Coordinates of C-alpha atoms in Angstrom, one line a residue:
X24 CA -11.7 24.9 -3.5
X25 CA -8.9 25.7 -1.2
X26 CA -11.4 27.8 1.3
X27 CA -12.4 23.7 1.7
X28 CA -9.1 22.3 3.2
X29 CA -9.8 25.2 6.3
X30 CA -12.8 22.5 7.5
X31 CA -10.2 19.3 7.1
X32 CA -8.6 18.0 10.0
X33 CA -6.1 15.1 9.5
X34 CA -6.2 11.4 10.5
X35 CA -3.1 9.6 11.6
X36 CA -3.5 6.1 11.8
X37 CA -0.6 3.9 12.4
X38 CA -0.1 0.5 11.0
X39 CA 1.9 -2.7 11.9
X40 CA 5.6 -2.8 9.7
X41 CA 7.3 -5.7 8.8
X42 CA 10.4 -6.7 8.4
X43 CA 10.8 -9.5 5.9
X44 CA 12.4 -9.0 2.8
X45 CA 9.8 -7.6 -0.1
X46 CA 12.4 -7.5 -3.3
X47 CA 11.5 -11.1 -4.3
X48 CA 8.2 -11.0 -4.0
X49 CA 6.2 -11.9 -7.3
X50 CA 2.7 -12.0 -6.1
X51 CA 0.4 -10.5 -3.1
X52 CA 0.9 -14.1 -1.7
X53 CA 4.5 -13.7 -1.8
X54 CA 4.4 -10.6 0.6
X55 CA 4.6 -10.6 4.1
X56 CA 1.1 -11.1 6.0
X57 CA 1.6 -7.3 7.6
X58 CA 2.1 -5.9 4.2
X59 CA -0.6 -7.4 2.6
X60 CA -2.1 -6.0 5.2
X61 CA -1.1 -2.4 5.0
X62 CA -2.3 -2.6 1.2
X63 CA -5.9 -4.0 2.1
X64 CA -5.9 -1.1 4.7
X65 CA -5.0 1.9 1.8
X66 CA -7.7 0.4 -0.3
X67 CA -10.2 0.8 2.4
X68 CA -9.1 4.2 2.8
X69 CA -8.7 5.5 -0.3
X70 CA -11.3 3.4 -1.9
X71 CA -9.6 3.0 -5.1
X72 CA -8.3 -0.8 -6.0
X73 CA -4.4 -0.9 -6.2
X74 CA -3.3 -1.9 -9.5
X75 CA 0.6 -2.5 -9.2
X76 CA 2.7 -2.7 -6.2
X77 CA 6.5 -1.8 -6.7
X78 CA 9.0 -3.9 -4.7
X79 CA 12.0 -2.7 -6.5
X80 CA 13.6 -0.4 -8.5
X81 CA 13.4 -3.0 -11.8
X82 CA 10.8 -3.7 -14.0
X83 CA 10.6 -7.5 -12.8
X84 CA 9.7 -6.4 -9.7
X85 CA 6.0 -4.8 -10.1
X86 CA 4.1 -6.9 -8.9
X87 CA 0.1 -6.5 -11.1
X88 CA -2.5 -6.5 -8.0
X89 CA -5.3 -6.0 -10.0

């Protein structure tokens, strides 16, 4: 319950960014090394696979990870 989150302390961990262009990006290949990176990074965290990654605000740019 919430009595729980009184035990939790917070982990900040910060990553490498990138500055390449992600927009055209059709494919994990496509994206830059660092944020191919970043993604293999919140998998390990989360431990959950990522299913779709979101490089725009259009349909045509989802890229399916999984």
């Amino acid at each position: 319950g919430v009595s729980d989150l009184d035990s939790v302390e917070p982990v900040y961990e910060t990553l490498p960014g990138w500055q390449e262009p992600t927009t055209e990006a059709r494919s994990l290949t496509d994206l830059p090394s660092k944020a191919r990176a970043y993604l293999d990074r919140m998998v390990e965290l989360v431990e959950t696979p990522i299913v779709l990654v979101s490089v725009g605000t259009k349909r045509s740019q989802v890229i399916q990870a999984a």
